[in-house]
mmCIF file of C-alpha atoms and ligand atoms in Angstrom:
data_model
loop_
_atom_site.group_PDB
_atom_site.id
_atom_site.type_symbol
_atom_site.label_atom_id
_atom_site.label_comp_id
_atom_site.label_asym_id
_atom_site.label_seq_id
_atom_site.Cartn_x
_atom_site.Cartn_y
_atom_site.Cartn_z
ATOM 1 C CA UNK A 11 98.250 121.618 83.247
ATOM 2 C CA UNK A 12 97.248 119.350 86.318
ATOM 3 C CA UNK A 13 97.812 120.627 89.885
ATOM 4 C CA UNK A 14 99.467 118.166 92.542
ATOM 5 C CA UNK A 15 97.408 116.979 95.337
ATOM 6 C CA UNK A 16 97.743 114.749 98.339
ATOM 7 C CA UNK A 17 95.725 111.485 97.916
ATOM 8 C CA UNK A 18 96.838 109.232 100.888
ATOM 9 C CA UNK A 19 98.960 109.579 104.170
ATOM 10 C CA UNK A 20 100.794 107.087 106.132
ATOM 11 C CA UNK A 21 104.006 106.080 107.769
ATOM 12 C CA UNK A 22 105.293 103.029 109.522
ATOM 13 C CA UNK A 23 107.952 103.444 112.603
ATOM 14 C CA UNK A 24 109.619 99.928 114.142
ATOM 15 C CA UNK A 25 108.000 98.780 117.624
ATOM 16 C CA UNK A 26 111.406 99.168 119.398
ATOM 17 C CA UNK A 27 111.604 102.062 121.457
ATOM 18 C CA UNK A 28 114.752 103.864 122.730
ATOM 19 C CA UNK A 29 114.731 106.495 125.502
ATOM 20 C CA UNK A 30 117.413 109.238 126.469
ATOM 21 C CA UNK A 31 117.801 107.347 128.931
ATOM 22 C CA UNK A 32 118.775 104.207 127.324
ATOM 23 C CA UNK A 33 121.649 105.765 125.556
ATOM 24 C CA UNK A 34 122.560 106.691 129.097
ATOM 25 C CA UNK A 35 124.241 103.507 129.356
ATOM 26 C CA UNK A 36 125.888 103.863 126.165
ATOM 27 C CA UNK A 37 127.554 107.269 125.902
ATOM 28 C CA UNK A 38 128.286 109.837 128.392
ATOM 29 C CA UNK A 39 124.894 111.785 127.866
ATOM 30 C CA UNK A 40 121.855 113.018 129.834
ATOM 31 C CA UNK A 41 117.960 112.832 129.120
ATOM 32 C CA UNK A 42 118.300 116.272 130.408
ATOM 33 C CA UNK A 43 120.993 117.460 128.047
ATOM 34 C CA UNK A 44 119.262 116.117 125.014
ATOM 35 C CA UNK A 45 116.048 117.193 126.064
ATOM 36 C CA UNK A 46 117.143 120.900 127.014
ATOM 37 C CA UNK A 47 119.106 121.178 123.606
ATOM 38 C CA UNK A 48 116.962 119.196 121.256
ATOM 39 C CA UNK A 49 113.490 118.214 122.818
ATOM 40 C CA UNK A 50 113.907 114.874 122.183
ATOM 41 C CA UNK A 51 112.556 112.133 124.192
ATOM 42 C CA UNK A 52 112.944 108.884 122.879
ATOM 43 C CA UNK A 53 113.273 107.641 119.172
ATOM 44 C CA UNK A 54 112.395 104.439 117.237
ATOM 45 C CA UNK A 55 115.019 101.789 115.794
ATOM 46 C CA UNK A 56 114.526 98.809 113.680
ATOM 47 C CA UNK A 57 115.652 95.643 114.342
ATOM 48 C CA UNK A 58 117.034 92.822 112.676
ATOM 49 C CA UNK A 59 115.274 91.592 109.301
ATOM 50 C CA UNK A 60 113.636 95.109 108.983
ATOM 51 C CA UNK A 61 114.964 97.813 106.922
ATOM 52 C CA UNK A 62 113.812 100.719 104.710
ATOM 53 C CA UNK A 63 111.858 98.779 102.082
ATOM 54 C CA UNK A 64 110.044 96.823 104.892
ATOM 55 C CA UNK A 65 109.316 99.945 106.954
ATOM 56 C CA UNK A 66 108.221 101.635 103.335
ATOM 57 C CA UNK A 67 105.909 98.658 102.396
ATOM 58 C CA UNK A 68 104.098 99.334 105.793
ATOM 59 C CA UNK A 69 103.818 102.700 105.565
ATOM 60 C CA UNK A 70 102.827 102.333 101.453
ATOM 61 C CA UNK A 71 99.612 99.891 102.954
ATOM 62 C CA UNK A 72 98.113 102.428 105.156
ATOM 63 C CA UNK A 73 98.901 105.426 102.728
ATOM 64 C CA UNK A 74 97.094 103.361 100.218
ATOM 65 C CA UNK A 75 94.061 102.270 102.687
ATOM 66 C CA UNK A 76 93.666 105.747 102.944
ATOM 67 C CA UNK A 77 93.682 106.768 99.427
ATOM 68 C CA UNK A 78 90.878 103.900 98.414
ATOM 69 C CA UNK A 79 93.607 102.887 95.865
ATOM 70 C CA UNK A 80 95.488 99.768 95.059
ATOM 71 C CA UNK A 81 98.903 99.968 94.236
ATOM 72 C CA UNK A 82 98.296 99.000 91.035
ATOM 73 C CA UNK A 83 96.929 102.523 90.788
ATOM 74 C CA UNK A 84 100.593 103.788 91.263
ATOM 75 C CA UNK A 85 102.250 104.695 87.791
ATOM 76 C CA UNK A 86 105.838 106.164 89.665
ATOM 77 C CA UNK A 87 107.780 105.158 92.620
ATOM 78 C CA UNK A 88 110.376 108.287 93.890
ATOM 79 C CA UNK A 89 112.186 107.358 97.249
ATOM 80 C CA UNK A 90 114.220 110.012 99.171
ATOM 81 C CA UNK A 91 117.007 108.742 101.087
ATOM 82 C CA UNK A 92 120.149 109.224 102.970
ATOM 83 C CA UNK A 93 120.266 105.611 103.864
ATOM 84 C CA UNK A 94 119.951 103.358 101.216
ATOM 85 C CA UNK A 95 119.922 99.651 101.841
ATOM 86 C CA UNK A 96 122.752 99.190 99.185
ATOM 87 C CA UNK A 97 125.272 101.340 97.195
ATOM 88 C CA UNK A 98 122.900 100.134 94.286
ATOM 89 C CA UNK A 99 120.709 99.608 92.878
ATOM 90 C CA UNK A 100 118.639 102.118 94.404
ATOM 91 C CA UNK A 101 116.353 101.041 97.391
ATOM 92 C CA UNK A 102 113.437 102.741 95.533
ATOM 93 C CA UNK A 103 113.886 99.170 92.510
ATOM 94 C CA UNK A 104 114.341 96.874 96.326
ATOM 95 C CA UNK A 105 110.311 98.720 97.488
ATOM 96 C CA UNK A 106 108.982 97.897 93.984
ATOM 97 C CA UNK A 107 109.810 94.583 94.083
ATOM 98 C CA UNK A 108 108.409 94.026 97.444
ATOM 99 C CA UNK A 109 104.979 95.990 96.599
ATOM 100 C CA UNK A 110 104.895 93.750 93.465
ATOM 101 C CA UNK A 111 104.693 96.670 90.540
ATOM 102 C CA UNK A 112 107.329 95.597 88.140
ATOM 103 C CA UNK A 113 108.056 97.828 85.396
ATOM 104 C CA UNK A 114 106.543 101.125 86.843
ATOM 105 C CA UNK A 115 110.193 103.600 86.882
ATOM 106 C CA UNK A 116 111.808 103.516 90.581
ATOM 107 C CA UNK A 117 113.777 106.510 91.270
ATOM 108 C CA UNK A 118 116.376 107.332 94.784
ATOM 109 C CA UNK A 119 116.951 110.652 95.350
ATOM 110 C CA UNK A 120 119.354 111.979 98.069
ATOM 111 C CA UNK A 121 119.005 115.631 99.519
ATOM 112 C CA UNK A 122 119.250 114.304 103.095
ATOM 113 C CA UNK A 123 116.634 116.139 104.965
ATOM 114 C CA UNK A 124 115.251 118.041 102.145
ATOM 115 C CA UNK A 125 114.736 114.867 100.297
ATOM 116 C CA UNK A 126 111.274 115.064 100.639
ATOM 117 C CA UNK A 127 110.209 118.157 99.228
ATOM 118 C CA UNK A 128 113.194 117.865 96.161
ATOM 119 C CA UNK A 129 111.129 114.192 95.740
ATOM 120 C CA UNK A 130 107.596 116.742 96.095
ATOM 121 C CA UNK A 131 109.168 119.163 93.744
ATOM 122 C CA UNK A 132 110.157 116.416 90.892
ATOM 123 C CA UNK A 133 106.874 114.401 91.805
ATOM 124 C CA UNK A 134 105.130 117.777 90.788
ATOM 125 C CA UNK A 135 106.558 118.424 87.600
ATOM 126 C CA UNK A 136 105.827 115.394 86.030
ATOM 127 C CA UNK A 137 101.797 115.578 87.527
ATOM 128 C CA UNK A 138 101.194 118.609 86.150
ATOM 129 C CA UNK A 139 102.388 117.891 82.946
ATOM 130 C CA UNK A 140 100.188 114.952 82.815
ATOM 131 C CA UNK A 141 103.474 112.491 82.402
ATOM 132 C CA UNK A 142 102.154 110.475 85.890
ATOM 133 C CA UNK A 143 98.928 110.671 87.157
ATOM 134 C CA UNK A 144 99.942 108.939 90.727
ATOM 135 C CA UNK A 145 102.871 109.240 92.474
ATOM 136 C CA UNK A 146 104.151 107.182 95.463
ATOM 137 C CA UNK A 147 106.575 109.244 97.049
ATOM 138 C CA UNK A 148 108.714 107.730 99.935
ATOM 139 C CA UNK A 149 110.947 109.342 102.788
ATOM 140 C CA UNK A 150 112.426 106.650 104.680
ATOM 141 C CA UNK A 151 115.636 106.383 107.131
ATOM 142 C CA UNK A 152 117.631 103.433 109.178
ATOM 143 C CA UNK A 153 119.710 105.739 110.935
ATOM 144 C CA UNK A 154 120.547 103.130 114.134
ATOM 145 C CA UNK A 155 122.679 101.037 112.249
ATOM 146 C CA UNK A 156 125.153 103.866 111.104
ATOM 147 C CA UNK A 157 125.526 105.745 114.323
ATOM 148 C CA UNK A 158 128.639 105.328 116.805
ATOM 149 C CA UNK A 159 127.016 104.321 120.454
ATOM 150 C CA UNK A 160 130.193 105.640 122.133
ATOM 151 C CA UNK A 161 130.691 109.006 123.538
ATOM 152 C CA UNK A 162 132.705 110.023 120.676
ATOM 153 C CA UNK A 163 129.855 109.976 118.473
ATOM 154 C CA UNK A 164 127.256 111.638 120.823
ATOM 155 C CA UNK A 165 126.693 115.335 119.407
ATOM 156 C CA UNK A 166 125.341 113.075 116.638
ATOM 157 C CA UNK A 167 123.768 109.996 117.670
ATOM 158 C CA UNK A 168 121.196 111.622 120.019
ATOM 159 C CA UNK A 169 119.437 112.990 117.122
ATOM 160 C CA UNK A 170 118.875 110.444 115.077
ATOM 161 C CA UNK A 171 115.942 107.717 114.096
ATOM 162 C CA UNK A 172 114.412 105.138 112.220
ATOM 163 C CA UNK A 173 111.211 105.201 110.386
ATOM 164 C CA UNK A 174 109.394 105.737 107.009
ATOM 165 C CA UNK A 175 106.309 107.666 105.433
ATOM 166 C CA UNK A 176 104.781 108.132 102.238
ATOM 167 C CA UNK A 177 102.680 110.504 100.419
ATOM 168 C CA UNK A 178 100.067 109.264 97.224
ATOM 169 C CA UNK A 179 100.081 112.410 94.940
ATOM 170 C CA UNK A 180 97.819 112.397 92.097
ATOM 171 C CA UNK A 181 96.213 114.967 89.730
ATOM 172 C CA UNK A 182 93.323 117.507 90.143
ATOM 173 C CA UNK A 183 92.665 120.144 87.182
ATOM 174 C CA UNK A 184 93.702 123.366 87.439
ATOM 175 C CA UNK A 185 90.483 124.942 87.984
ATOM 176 C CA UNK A 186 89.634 123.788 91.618
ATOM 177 C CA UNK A 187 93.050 126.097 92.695
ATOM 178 C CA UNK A 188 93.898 123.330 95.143
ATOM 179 C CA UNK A 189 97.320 121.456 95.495
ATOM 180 C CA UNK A 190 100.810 121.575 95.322
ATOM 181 C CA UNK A 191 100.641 125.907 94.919
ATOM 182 C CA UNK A 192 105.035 125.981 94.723
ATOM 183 C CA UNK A 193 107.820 124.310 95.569
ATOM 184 C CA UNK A 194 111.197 126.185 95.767
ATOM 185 C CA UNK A 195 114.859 124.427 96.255
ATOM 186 C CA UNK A 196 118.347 125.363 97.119
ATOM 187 C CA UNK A 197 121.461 123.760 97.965
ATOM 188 C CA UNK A 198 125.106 125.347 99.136
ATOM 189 C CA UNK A 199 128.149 122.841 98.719
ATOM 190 C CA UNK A 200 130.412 124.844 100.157
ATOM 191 C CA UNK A 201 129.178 123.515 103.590
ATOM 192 C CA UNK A 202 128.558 119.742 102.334
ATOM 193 C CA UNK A 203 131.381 118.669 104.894
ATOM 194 C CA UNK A 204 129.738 120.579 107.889
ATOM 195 C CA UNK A 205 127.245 117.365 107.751
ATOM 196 C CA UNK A 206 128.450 114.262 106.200
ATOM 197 C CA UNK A 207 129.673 110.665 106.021
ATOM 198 C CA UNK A 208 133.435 110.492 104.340
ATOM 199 C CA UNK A 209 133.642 106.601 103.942
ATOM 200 C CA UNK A 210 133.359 104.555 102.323
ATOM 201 C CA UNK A 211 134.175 106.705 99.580
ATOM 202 C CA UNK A 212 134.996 106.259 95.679
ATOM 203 C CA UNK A 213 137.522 108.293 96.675
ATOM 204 C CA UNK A 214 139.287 106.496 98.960
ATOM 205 C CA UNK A 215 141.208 103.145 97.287
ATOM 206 C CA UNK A 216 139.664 101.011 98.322
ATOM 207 C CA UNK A 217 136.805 102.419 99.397
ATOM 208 C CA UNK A 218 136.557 101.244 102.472
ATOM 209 C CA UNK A 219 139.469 100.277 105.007
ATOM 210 C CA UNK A 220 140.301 99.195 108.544
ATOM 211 C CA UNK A 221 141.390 102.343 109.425
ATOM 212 C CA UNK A 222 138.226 103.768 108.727
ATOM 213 C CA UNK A 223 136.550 101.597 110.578
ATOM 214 C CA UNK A 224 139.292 102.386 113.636
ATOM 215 C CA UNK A 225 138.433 106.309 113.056
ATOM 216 C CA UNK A 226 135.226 106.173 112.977
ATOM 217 C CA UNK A 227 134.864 107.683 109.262
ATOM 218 C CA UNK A 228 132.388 106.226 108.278
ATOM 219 C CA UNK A 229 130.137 107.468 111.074
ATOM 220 C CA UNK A 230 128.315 111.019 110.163
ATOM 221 C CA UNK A 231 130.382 114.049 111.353
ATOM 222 C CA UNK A 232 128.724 117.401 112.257
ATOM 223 C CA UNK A 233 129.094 121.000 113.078
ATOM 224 C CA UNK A 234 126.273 121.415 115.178
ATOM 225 C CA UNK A 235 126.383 125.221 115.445
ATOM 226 C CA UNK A 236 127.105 125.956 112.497
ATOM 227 C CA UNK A 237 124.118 124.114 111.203
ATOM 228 C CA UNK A 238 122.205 125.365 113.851
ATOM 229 C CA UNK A 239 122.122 129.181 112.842
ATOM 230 C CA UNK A 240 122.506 128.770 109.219
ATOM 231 C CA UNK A 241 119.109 126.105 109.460
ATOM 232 C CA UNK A 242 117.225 128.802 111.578
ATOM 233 C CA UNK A 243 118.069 131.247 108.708
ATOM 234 C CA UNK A 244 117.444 129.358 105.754
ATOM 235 C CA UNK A 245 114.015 128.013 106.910
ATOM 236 C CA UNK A 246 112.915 131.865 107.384
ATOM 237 C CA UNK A 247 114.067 132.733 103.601
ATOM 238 C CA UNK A 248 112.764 129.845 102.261
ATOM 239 C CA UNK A 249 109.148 130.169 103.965
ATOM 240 C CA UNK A 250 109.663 133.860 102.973
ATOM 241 C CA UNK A 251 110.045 133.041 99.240
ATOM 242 C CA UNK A 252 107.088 130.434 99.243
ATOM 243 C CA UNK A 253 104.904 132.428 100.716
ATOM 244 C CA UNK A 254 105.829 136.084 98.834
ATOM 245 C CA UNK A 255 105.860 133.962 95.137
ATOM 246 C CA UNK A 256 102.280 133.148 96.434
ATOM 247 C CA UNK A 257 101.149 136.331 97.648
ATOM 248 C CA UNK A 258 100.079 134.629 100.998
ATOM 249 C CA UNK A 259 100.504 136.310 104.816
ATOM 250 C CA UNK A 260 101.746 134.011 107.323
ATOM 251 C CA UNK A 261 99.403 134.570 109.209
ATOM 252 C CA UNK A 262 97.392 133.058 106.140
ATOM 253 C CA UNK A 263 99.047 129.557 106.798
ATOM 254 C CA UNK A 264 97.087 127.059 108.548
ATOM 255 C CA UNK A 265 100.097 124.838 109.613
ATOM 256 C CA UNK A 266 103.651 125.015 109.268
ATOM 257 C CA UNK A 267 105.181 121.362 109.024
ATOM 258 C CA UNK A 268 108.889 121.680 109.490
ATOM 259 C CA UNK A 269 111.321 119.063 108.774
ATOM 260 C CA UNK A 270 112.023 117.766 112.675
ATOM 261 C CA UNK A 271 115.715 118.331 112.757
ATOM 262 C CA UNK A 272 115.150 120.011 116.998
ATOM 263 C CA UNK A 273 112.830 121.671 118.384
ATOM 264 C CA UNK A 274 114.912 124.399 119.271
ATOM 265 C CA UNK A 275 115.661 125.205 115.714
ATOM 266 C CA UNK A 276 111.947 125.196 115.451
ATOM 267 C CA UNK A 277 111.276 127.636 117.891
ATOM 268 C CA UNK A 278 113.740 129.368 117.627
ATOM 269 C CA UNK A 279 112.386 130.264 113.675
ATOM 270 C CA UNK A 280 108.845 130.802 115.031
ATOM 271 C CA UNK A 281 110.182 132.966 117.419
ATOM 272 C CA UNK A 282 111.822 135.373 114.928
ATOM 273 C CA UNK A 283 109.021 135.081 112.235
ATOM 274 C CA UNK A 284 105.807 135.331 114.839
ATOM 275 C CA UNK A 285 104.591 132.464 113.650
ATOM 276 C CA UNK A 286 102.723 130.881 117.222
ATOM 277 C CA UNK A 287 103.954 127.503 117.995
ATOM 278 C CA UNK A 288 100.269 125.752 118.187
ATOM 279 C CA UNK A 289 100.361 126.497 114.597
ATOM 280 C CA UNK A 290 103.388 124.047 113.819
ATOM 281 C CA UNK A 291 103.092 120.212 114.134
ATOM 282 C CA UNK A 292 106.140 118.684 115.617
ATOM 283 C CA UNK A 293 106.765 114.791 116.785
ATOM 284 C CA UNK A 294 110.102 114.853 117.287
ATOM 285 C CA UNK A 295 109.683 114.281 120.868
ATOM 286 C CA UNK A 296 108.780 110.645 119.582
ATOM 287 C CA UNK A 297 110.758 109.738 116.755
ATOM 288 C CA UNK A 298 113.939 112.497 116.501
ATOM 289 C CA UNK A 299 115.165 113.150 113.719
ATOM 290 C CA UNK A 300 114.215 110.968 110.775
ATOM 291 C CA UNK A 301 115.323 112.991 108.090
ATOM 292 C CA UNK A 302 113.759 111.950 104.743
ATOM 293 C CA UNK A 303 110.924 110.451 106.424
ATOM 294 C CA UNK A 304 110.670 113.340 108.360
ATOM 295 C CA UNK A 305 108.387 116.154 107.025
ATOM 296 C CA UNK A 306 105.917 112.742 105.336
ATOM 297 C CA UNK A 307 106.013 111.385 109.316
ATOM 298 C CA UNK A 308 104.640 114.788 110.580
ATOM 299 C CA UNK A 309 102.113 115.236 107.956
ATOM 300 C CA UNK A 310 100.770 111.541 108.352
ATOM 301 C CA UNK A 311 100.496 112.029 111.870
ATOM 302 C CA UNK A 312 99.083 115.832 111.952
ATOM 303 C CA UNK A 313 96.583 114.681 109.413
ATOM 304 C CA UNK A 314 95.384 111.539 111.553
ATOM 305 C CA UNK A 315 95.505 114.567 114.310
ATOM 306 C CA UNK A 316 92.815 116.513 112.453
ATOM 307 C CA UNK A 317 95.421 119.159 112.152
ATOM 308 C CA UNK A 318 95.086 119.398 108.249
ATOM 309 C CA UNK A 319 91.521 119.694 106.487
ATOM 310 C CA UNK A 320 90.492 119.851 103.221
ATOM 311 C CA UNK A 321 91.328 123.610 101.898
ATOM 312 C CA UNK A 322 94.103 124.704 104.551
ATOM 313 C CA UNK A 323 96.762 126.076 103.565
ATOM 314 C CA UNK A 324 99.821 123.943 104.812
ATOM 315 C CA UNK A 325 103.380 125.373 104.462
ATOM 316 C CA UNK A 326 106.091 122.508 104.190
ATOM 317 C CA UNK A 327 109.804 123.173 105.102
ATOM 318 C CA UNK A 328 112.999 121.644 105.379
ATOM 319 C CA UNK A 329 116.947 121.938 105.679
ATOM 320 C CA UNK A 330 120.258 119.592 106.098
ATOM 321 C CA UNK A 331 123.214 118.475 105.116
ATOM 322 C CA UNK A 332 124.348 119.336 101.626
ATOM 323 C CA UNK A 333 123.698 122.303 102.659
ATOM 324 C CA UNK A 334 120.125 121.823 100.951
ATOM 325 C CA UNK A 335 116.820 123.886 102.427
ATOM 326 C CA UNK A 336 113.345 123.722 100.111
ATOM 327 C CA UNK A 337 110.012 124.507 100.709
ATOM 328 C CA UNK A 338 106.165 124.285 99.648
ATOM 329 C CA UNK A 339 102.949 125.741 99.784
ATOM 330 C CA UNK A 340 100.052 123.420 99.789
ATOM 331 C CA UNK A 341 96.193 124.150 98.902
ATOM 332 C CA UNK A 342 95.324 120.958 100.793
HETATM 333 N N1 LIG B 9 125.333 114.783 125.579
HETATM 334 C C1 LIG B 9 126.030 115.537 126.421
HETATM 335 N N2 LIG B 9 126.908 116.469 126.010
HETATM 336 C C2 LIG B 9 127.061 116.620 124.687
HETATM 337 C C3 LIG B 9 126.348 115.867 123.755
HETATM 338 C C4 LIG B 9 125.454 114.889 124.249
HETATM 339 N N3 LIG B 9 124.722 114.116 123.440
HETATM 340 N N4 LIG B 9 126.717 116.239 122.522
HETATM 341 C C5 LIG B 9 127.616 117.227 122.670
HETATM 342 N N5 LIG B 9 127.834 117.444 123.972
HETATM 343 C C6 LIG B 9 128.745 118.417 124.611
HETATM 344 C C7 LIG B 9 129.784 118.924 123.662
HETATM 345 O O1 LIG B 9 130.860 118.032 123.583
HETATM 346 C C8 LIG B 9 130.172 120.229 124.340
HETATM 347 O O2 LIG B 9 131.064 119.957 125.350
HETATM 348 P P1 LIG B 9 132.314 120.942 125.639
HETATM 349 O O3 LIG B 9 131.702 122.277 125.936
HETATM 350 O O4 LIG B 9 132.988 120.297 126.793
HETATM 351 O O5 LIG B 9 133.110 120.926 124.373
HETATM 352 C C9 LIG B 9 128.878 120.704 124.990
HETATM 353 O O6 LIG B 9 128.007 119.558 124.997
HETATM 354 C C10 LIG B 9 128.186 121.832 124.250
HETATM 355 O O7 LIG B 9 128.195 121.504 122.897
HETATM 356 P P2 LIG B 9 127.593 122.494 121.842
HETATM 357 O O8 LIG B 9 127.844 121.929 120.485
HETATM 358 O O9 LIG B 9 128.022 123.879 122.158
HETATM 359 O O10 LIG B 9 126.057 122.387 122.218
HETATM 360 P P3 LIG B 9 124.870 123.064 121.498
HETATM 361 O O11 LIG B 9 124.117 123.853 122.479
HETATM 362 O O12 LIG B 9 125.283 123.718 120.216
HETATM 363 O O13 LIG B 9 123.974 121.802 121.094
HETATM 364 C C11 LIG B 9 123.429 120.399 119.239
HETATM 365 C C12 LIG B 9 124.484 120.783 120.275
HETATM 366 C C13 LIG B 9 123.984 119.258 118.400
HETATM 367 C C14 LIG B 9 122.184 119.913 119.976
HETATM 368 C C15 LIG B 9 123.099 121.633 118.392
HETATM 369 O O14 LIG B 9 124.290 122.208 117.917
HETATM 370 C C16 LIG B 9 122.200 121.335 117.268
HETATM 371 O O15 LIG B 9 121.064 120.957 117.465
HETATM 372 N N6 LIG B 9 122.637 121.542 116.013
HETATM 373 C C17 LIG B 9 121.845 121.231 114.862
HETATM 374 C C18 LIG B 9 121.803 119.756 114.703
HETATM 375 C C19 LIG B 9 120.850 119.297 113.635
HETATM 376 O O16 LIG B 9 119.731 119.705 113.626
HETATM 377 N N7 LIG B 9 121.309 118.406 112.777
HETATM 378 C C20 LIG B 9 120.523 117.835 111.768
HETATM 379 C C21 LIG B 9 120.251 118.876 110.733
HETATM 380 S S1 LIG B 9 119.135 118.347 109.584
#
């Protein structure tokens, strides 16, 4: 059996920048309220003529710039995310074709903001068994074009970005103990309405209508407490569980990379756990929340940082809407 390891980092975000402040003038909202509540600052949207597979070609260039490969060297494309450029074919077939690897399998997973440790956890299997020896694995998000500028939609629009990042994983034997250590996955559908989008819907004939569109269904709905508290205690089970099936201390754990849902929820965990904050990497400040490209964002940018060297152990975490929460230990 192979272990999983990282091989290149790298992420793209568009040049356009939106402040708290901007949305000012579109909602009734303050920088102060979203700050307080979220620690947001500003986030990143794309505009016209790029989407997810341009921001994903980008952020596949520097990943593979990094890795001294060619992406000819890539035998496996897996894409997580919640915003795919099309009902189908998946956006994952759309990257392909733009990175110019025909034939090599494309796979689109969902799992919202776990979607990149479900794509780590899927990615690994098929490493270790020797299956693919290099994986490009791809969290990527347009979140600006689906989000209701109005103050009806504010709880939710504030959180929200746009970007992409990607992860090379390849193979390393067994013996040098470094790697992908665990990854461990749950999901809870009896709150997949407590974050969603209802339209358009296969559900609904026809899927999509004007009264929809009048509602404002087809705009993401959430119940912010609720996924506050049940995200602050599913991120400490799940780093629990990675780090007890490892036999690892926290205090073990070089740096915590949690998906960047708020920085509230974040401190909020590291509060209760004793984890100190210096030893988390967050950017949400930046970017908010991209959700799949969220936890592949932070990692790009810690690593650039000098926040993750060879041999540290690097605990990855995430939850979101499904409900879905996963994590993963890293040997880096
Ligand atoms: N600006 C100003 N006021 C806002 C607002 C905004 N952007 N969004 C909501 N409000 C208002 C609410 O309408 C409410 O007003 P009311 O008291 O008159 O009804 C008030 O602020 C308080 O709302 P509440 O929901 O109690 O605030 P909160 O402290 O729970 O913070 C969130 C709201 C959304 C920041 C918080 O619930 C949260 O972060 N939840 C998790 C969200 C998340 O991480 N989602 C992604 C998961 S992957």
């Amino acid at each position: 059996m192979n272990r999983t390891t990282f091989l290149g980092l790298g992420h793209y975000v568009p040049p356009k920048v939106v402040t708290n402040k901007d949305l000012e003038k579109t909602m009734d909202t303050t920088d102060e309220w979203i700050q307080q509540r979220t620690g947001i600052c500003e986030r990143r949207y794309v505009e016209e003529g790029m989407g997810n597979v341009e921001m994903s070609y980008e952020a596949t260039q520097m990943a593979l710039q990094r890795a001294g490969l060619k992406i000819q060297d890539i035998d496996f494309i897996i894409l997580a995310t919640l915003s795919p450029e099309y009902t189908f074919p998946g956006t994952a077939c759309f990257l392909q074709d733009k990175l110019g690897v025909p034939n090599i399998p494309a796979l689109d997973i969902r799992q919202q903001c776990t979607g990149f440790i479900y794509g780590l956890s899927v990615a690994d299997q098929f490493i270790k068994t020797g299956m693919y020896k290099r994986i490009l694995l791809v969290g990527t998000e347009v979140h600006s074009t689906g989000i209701e500028f109005a103050t009806r939609g504010r709880d939710v629009t504030v959180l929200f970005g746009d970007g992409a990042a990607v992860s090379i994983l390849g193979a390393l034997p067994e013996s040098e103990k470094r790697g992908v250590l665990s990854t461990h996955l749950h999901a809870d559908g009896r709150f997949a309405k407590d974050l969603w989008i209802e339209n358009p819907s296969s559900r609904s004939h026809p899927r999509i209508t004007h009264q929809h569109i009048e509602e404002g269904s087809w705009y993401p709905k959430m119940n912010g407490r609720s996924v506050f508290v049940t995200a602050v205690k599913k991120f400490e089970e799940v780093i629990d569980e990675a780090l007890d099936h490892n036999k690892v201390k926290k205090e073990e754990v070089n740096l915590f990379v949690f998906h960047q849902a708020n920085l509230r929820i974040v401190q909020s965990v590291c509060e209760k756990m004793e984890i100190p904050m210096e030893k988390t990497f967050n950017n949400i400040q930046k970017y908010g929340n991209t959700t799949a490209a969220s936890i592949p964002l932070a990692l790009s940018e810690a690593w650039e940082a000098g926040r993750i060297k060879k041999n540290d152990l690097v605990c990855l975490c995430a939850f979101g809407s499904g409900y879905t929460w996963a994590s993963a230990l890293i040997r880096w």
